XYZ file of C-alpha atoms in Angstrom:
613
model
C 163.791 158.686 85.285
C 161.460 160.975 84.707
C 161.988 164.858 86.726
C 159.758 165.180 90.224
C 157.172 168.277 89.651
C 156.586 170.420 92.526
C 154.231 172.879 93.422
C 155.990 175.461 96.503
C 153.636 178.220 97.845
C 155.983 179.882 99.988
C 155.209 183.216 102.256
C 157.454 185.927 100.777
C 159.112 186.802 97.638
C 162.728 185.931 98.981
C 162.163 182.563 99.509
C 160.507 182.405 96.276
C 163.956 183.654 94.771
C 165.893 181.536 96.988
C 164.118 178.696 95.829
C 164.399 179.631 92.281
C 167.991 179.777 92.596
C 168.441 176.432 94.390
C 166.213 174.417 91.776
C 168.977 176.227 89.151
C 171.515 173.826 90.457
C 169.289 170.224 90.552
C 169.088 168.305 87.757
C 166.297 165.903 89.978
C 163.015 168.143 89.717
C 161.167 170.830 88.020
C 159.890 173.502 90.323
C 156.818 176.183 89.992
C 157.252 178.686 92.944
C 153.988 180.549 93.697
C 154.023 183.025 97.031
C 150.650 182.474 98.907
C 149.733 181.852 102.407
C 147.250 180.245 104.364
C 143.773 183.156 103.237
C 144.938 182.833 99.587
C 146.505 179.368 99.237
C 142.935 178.004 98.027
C 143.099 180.973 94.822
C 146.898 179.527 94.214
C 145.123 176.069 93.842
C 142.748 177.211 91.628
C 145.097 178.422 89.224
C 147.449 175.531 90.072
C 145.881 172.173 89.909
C 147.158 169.607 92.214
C 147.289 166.933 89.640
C 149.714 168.612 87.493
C 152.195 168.271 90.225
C 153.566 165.262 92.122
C 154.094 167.028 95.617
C 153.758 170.361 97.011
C 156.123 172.382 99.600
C 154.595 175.078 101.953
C 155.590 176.198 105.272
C 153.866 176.924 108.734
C 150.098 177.615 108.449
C 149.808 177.169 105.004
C 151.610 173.827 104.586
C 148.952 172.605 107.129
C 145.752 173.832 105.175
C 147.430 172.793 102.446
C 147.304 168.779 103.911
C 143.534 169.443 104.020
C 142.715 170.581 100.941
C 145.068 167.826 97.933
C 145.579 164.476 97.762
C 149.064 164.803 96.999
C 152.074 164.684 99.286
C 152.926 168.281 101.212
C 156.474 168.805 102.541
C 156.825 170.977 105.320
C 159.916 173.458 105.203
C 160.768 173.098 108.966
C 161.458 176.256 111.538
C 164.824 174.645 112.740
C 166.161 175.778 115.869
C 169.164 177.488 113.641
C 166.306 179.709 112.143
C 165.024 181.081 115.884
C 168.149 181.343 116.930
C 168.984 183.698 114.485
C 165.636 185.807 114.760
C 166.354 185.956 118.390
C 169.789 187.160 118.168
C 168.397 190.163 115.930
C 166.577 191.188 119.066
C 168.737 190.794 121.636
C 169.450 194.126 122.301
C 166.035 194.784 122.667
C 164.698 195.595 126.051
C 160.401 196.015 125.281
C 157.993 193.002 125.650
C 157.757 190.787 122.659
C 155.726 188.052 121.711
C 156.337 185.493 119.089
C 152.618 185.175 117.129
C 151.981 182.189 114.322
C 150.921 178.393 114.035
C 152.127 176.223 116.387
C 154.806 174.462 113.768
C 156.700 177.408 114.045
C 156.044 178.752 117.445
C 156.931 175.755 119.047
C 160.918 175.643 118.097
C 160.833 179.525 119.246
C 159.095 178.376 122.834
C 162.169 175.910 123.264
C 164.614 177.794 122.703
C 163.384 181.078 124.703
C 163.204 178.869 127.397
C 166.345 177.519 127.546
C 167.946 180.984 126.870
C 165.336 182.526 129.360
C 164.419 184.603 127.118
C 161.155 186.748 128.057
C 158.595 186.284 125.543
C 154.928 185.542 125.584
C 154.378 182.546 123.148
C 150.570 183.304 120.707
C 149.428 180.111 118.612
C 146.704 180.878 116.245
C 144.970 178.597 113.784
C 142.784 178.921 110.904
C 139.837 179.847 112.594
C 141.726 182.497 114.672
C 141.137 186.189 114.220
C 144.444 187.291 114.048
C 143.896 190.816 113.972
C 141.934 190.539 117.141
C 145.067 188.907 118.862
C 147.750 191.304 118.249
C 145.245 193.848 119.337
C 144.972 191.897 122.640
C 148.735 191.557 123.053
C 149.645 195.335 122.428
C 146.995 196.388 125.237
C 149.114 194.041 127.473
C 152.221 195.955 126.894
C 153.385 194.072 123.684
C 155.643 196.523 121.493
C 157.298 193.581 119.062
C 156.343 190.572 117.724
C 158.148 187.645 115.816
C 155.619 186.195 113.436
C 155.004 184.155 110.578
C 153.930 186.398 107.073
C 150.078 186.067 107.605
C 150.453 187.535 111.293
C 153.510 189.985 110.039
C 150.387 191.702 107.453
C 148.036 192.272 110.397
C 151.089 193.510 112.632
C 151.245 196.189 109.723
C 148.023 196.975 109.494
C 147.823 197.593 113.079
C 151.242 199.824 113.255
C 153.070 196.825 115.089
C 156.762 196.177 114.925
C 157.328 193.188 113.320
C 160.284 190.952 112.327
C 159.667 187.443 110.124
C 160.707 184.134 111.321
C 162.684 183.845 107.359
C 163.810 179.706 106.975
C 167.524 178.982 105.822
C 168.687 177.995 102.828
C 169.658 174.684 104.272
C 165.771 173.982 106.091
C 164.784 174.505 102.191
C 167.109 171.925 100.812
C 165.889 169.732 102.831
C 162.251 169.877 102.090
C 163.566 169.710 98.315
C 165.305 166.413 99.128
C 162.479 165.033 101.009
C 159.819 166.025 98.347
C 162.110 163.840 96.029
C 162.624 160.976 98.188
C 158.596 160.495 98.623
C 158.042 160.801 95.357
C 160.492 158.200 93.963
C 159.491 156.016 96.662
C 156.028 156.285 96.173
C 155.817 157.376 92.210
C 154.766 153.741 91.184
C 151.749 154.607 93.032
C 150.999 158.356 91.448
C 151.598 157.026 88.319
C 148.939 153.785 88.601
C 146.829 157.030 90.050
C 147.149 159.513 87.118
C 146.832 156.020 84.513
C 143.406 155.336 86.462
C 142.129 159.028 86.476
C 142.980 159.025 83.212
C 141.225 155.963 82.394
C 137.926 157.491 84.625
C 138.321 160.914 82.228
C 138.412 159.311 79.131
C 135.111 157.350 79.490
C 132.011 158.022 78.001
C 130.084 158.678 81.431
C 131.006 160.791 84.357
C 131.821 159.583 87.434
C 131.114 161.130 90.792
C 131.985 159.582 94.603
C 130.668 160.860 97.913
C 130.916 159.628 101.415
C 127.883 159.304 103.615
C 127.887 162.580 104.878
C 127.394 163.738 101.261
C 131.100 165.598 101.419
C 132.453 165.024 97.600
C 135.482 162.397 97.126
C 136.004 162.248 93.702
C 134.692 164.185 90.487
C 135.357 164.191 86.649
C 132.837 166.960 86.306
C 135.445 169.684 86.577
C 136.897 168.341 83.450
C 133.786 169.251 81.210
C 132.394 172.785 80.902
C 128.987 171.877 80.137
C 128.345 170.271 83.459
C 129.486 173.564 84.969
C 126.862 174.014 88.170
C 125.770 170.530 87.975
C 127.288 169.646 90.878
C 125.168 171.619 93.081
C 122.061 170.081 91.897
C 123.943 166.641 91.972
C 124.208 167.492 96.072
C 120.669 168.123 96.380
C 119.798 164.995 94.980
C 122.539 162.935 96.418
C 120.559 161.420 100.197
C 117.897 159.859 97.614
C 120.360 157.859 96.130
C 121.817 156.294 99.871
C 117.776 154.685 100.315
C 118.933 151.921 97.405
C 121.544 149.463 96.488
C 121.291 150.719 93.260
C 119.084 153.535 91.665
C 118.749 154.472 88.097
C 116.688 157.953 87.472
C 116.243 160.812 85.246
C 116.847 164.168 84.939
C 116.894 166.890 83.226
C 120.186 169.783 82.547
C 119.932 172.607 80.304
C 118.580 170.854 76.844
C 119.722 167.349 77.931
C 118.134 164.445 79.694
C 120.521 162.336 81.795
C 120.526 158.959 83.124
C 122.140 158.515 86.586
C 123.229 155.393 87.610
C 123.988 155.184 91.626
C 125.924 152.015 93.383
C 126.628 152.220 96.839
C 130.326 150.289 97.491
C 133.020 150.547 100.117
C 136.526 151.968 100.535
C 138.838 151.536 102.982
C 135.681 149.941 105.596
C 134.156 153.769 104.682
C 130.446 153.410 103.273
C 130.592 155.543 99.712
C 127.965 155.992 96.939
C 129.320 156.120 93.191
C 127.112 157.998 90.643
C 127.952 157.373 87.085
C 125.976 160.603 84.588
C 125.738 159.746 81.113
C 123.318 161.101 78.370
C 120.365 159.600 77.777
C 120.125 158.131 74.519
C 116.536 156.928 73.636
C 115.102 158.859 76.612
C 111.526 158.862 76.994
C 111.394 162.081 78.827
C 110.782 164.411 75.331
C 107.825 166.604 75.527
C 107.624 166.351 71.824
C 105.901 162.702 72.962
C 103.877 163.650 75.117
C 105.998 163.372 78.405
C 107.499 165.817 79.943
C 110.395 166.892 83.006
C 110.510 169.825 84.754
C 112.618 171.162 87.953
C 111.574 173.818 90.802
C 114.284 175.622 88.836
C 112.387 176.363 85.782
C 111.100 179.841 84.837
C 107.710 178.535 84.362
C 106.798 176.918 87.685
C 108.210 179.793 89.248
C 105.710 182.114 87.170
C 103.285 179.323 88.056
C 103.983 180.319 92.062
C 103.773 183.739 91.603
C 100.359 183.532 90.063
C 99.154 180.670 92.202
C 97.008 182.280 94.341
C 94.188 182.718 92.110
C 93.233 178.813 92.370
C 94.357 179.281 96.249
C 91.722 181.815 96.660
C 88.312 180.733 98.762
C 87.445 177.375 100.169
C 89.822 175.333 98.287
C 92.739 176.861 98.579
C 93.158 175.144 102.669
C 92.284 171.932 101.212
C 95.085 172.102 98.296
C 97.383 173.177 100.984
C 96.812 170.552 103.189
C 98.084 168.174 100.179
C 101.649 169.738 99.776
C 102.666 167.401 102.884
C 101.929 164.346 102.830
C 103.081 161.657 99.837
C 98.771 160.618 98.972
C 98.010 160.337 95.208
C 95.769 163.659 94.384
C 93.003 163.727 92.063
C 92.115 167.136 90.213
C 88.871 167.315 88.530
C 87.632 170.609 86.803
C 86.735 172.091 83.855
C 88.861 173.434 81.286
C 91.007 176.537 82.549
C 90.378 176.339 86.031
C 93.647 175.896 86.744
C 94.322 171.616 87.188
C 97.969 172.339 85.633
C 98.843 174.986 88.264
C 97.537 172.720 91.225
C 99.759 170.288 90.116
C 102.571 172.132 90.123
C 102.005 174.141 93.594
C 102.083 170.410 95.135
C 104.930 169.269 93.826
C 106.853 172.007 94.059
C 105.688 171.844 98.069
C 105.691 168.553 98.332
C 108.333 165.932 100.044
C 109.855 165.751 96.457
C 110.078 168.879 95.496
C 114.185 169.125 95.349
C 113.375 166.332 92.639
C 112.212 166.500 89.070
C 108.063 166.423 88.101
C 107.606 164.093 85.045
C 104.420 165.118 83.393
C 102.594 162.678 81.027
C 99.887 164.035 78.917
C 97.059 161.273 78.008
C 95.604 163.282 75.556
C 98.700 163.439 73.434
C 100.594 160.302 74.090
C 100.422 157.595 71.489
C 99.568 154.223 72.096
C 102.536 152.774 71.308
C 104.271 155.033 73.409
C 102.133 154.532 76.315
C 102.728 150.779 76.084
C 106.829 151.503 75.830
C 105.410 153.654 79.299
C 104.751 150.767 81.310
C 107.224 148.350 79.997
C 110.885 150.150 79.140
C 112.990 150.068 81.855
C 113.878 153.841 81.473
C 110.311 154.853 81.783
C 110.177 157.598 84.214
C 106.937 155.152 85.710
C 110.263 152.823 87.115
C 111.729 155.769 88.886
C 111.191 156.034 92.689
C 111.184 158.887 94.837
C 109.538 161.541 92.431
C 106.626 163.371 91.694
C 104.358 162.047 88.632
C 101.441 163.979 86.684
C 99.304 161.995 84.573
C 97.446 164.818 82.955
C 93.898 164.263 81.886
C 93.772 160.822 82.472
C 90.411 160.353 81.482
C 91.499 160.845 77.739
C 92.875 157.283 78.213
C 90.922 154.505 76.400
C 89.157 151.982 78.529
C 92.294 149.396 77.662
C 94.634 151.877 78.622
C 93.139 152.523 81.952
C 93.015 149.127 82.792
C 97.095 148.908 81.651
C 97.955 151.623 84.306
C 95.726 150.439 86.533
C 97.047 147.204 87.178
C 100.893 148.610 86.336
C 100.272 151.260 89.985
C 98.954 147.802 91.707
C 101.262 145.741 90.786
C 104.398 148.039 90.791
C 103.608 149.932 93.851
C 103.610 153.335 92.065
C 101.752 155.447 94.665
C 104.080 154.260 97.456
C 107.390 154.821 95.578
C 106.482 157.941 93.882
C 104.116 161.245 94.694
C 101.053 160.515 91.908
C 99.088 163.676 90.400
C 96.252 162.697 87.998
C 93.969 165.245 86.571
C 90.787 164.936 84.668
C 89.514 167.315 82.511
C 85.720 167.622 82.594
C 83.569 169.679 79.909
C 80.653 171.981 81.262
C 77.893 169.428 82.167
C 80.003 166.557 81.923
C 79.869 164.201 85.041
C 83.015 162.335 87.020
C 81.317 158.364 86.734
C 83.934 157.527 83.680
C 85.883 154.381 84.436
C 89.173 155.744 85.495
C 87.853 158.818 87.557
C 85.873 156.656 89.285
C 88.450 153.737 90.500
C 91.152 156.192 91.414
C 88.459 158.142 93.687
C 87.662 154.591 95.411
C 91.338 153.143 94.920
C 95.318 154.074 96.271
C 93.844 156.703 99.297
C 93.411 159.070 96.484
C 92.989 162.644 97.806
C 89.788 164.066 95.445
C 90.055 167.892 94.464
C 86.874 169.155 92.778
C 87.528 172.756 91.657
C 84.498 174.804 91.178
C 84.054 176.525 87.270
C 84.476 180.097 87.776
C 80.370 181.341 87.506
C 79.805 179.742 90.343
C 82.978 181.643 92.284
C 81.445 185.277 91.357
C 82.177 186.264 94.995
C 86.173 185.433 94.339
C 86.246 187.362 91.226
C 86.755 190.876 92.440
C 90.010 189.328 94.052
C 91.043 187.702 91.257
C 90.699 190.720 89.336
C 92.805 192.261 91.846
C 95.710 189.916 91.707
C 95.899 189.579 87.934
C 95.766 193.535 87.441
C 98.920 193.294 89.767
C 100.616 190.540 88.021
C 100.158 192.902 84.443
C 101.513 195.786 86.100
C 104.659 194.291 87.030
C 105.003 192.973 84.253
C 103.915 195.332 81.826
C 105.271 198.748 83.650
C 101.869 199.853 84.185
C 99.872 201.819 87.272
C 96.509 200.354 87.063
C 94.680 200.649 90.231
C 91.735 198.205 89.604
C 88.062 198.536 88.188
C 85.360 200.621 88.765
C 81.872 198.841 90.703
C 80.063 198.705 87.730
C 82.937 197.224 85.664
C 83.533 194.351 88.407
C 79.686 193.691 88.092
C 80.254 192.692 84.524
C 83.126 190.784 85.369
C 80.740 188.961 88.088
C 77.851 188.024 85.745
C 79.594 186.361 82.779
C 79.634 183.385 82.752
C 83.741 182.699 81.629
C 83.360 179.311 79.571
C 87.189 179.024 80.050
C 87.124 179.936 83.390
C 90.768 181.216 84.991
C 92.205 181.018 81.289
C 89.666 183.104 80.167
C 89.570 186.027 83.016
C 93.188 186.307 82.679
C 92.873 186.533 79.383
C 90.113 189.677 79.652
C 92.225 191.469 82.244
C 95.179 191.483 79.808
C 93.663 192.591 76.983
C 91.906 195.654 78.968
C 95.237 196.682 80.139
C 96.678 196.778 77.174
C 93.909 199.244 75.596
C 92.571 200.834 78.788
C 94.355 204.519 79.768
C 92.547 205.414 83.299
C 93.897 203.900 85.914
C 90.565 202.329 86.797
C 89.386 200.075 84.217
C 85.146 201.357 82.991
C 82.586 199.640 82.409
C 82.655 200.232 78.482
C 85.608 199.011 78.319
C 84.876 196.012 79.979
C 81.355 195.405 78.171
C 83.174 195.955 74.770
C 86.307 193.278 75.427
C 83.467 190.808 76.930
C 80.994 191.091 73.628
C 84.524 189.755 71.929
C 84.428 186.842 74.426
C 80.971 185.464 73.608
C 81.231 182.044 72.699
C 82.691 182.057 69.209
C 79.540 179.750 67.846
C 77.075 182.690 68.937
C 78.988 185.220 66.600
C 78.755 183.034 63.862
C 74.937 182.529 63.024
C 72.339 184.541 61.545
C 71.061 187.402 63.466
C 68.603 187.119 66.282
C 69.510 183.797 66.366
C 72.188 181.452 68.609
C 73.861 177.832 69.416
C 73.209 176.390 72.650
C 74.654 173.172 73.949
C 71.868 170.761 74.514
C 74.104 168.396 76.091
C 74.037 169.933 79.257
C 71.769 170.275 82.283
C 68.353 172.177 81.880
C 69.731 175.292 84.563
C 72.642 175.465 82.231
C 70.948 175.689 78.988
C 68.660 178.258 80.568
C 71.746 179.893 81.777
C 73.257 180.228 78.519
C 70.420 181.445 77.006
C 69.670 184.280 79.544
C 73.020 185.331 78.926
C 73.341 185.450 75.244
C 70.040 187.523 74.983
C 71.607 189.873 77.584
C 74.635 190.517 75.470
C 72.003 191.202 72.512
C 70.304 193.619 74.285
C 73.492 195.984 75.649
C 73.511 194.134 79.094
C 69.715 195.589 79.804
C 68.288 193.760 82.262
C 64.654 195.256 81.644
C 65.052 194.314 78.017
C 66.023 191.221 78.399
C 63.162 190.376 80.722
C 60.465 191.497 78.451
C 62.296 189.645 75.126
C 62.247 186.148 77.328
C 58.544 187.049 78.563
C 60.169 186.727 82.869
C 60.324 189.183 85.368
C 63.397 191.576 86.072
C 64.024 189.571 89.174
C 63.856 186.521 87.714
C 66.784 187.472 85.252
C 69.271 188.961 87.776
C 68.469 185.388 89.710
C 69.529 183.473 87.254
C 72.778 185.339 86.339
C 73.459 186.312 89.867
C 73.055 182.912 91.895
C 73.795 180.458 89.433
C 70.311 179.652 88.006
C 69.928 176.376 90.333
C 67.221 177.690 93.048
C 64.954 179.295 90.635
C 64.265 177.025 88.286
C 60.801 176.424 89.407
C 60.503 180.229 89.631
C 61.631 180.004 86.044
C 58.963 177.623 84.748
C 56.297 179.903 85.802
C 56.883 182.674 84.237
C 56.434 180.858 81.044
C 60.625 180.856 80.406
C 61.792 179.218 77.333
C 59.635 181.267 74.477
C 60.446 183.857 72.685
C 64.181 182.750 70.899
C 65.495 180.651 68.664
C 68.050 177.831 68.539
């Protein structure tokens, strides 16, 4: 028969050697002796584990905590009424106050036998949660010059320049626990063994396995076993209450470079309600951004750049109307033009939304195949299945007219918007209306919440505060002290006309702080990085002349226009005016309003001659 292992955490270093000396002589178990008590007996496990041993024997205190922390059998080592006799007897010629201080397993024989000796002593039971120190501190200002304690109580006494004398445990009291620890374990070693052959079974297999109760508290784990899922387990708790909504849940998600596949099943033990999670890797997942889809966790570095920078699309009237969206679960629609900031909307809600403790999948329509859009709406691992998360399909308009209709039907039949949070963005150029086919169903269809955000020209009043925040955002990350722009500089800033929008002012602000060496940023400078962000087809033609996009509204081609000549002319209003053949006035109009009120204005002054396309 094979030897009994035990585990003792004893109180002091005698009864360690005691110990020692008494598993010399047995032939019946193999003994580790660690000393510990009840503040340090949870360090002892953690260099011990529990399932290396078949039972564990503690005394007082710290055989209690022990019971509450392993699944294995814990023998008590017993105060017998021998041991307080003999700790009385020490003091007998004693004539101060004394007090006997520990847990109530070993104050209990003491009360006993005081009493029936009527012996004077004043009986203190602490606990776990008891501040010890405190106590003896109370007991000494009531006249309390000794105290028989257990060790953790005997330290304090120390501390506080108490006498003390430890309640020690005979030799026989220790044989004892030996010879019960045995006895369990023979009698119930079929058992541990069927235990350790299952655990070892559960360890072996290709998937982890994880078991809570329904108060989340953690039964049973084979993470511990594997470094790589070293922290997991805290993002397995957040995630945990989602799983209790279903029978059986199957989702996605995402841990350092690997995509895993967790597999709930809610079951009972015992009559207790308890929720098994199996974690395996993913092996044909289709969350690889590589194919156009995407996962991403509040935890990543870039949404949390993404909040810090946030504000900019927060900034004016929209910015209570994107708020509004973070709470409720509506499908959000995000039209704009490129760079003015759809991406960062996105992420705000989710990460403020009722799923933001969850993962974001993020399709992009203009980059996903059509194969793998079909494999999308059909595989059973498509993150489309999953319930209870946030999904972005990003510029959905890029989807064909067939494709539409395939996701389309797939959120009506499926109930996508009610089982997940849905994001869709569309991506309109300058000009460009909102009447394609998708765009216009989802803004009629699902509740859809609609979020129009304005191209930057015609937010010139938001720029100086934009300026503001990105000049900030370079400075901490750059180490620098700029302090913002100069009037005339910002008036630059206000009257181009930023093609790619947020993208493109960041972009500006950047590059002048990594050239600029005031610490208010000049005109100059800013009139010589904005020449460099003329539209890249009006550098590339023959002198005096431009490209203008003709595919756009009349205001905007007269925009663009009045702005390229401008740029020709050094930013001189006065020249411009007299190269076009309009008034002054009628130039600052049209770059400082927008152009849209003054195109009558425009007409007749004859606009429109005088340059060539």
């Amino acid at each position: 028969m094979s030897l009994v292992k035990i585990l003792a955490v004893v109180p002091y270093q005698g009864m360690a050697e005691v110990m020692n000396r008494l598993a010399g002589a047995r032939k019946d178990f193999q003994l580790t002796v660690r000393v510990g008590n009840i503040q340090t007996c949870r360090q002892v496990l953690r260099q011990e584990s529990e399932w290396d041993y078949d039972v564990i024997v503690s005394r007082g205190g710290t055989a209690m905590m022990l019971r509450e922390l392993v699944s294995v059998p814990v023998i008590e080592i017993e105060v017998s009424v021998y041991d307080a006799l003999r700790c009385l007897k020490s003091v007998q010629g004693y004539n101060g106050r004394m007090a006997v201080v520990g847990f109530s397993n070993i104050t209990e024989c003491v009360r006993k036998l005081s009493e029936m000796m009527q012996y004077r002593l004043d009986i203190c039971n602490i606990t776990e949660q008891s501040d010890v120190e405190a106590e003896l501190i109370r007991l000494r200002q009531q006249g309390i010059e000794l105290v028989l304690c257990d060790q953790i109580s005997r330290t304090h006494a120390e501390a506080l320049g108490m006498n003390s004398i430890l309640l020690t445990s005979d030799e026989t009291e220790i044989v004892s626990a030996f010879d019960e620890a045995v006895r369990v374990c023979r009698l119930y070693g079929g058992f541990r063994r069927q235990n350790e052959m299952m655990r070892t079974l559960l360890f072996s297999q290709e998937h982890h396995m994880v078991c809570y109760d329904e108060k989340g508290g953690l039964l049973f784990s084979t993470l511990e076993q594997d470094s790589f899922y070293e922290g997991f387990s805290e993002e397995l708790d957040k995630m945990v209450f989602e799983f209790w909504d279903y029978e059986t849940l199957e989702r996605d998600c995402r841990w350092k470079s690997v995509v895993l596949t967790l597999s709930s099943k809610r079951i009972f033990h015992h009559g207790i309600r308890c929720l098994l999670i199996r974690i395996g890797t993913s092996k044909n997942p289709l969350l690889t951004a590589n194919r156009g889809v995407s996962i991403s966790t509040r935890t990543d570095q870039i949404l949390a750049d993404i909040s810090q920078i946030g504000s900019s699309v927060l900034m004016g009237d929209l910015g209570s109307l994107i708020a509004g969206c973070y709470g409720c679960t509506l499908p959000v629609l995000i039209i704009g033009e490129p760079g003015t900031g759809k991406d960062t909307i996105a992420s705000l809600i989710y990460r403020h939304g009722p799923f933001g403790e969850r993962m974001m999948v993020t399709v992009d329509c203009q980059t996903v195949s059509p194969r793998r859009w079909r494999n999308l709406l059909d595989r059973e691992n498509s993150p489309l299945m999953r319930s209870g998360i946030t999904l972005h399909l990003r510029l959905v308009n890029c989807l064909s007219e067939a494709q539409a209709d395939m996701l389309l039907r797939f959120i009506e039949q499926t109930g996508l918007c009610r089982r997940s949070r849905m994001i869709f963005s569309c991506e309109l150029t300058r000009g460009e209306t909102e009447e394609g086919y998708i765009c216009g169903y989802l803004k009629n269809h699902f509740s859809t919440i609609t979020l129009r955000l304005p191209p930057l020209r015609q937010r010139q009043k938001d720029i100086p505060g934009l300026a503001a925040l990105y000049i900030n955002q370079v400075n901490l990350e750059l180490g620098r002290q700029y302090i913002g722009f100069e009037p005339e500089a910002l008036a630059l800033l206000q009257s181009f006309g930023w093609d790619e929008n947020l993208t493109q002012l960041s972009r500006v602000v950047r590059t002048l702080a990594l050239t600029g060496e005031e610490p208010h940023i000049g005109k100059e400078e800013v009139r010589r990085v904005l020449k460099a962000e003329l539209p890249r087809y009006a550098q590339s033609v023959a002198a005096g002349c431009a490209v203008v996009n003709l595919r756009q509204p009349l205001d905007e081609i007269i925009y663009d226009v009045v702005r390229l000549v401008l740029e020709d002319e050094d930013r001189n209003q006065s020249r411009t005016a007299a190269r076009l053949g309009i008034s002054r006035s009628t130039v600052w109009s049209v770059l400082k309003k927008g152009q849209r009120n003054h195109l009558q204005g425009i007409s007749s002054d004859g606009f429109g001659q005088g340059f060539s396309v």
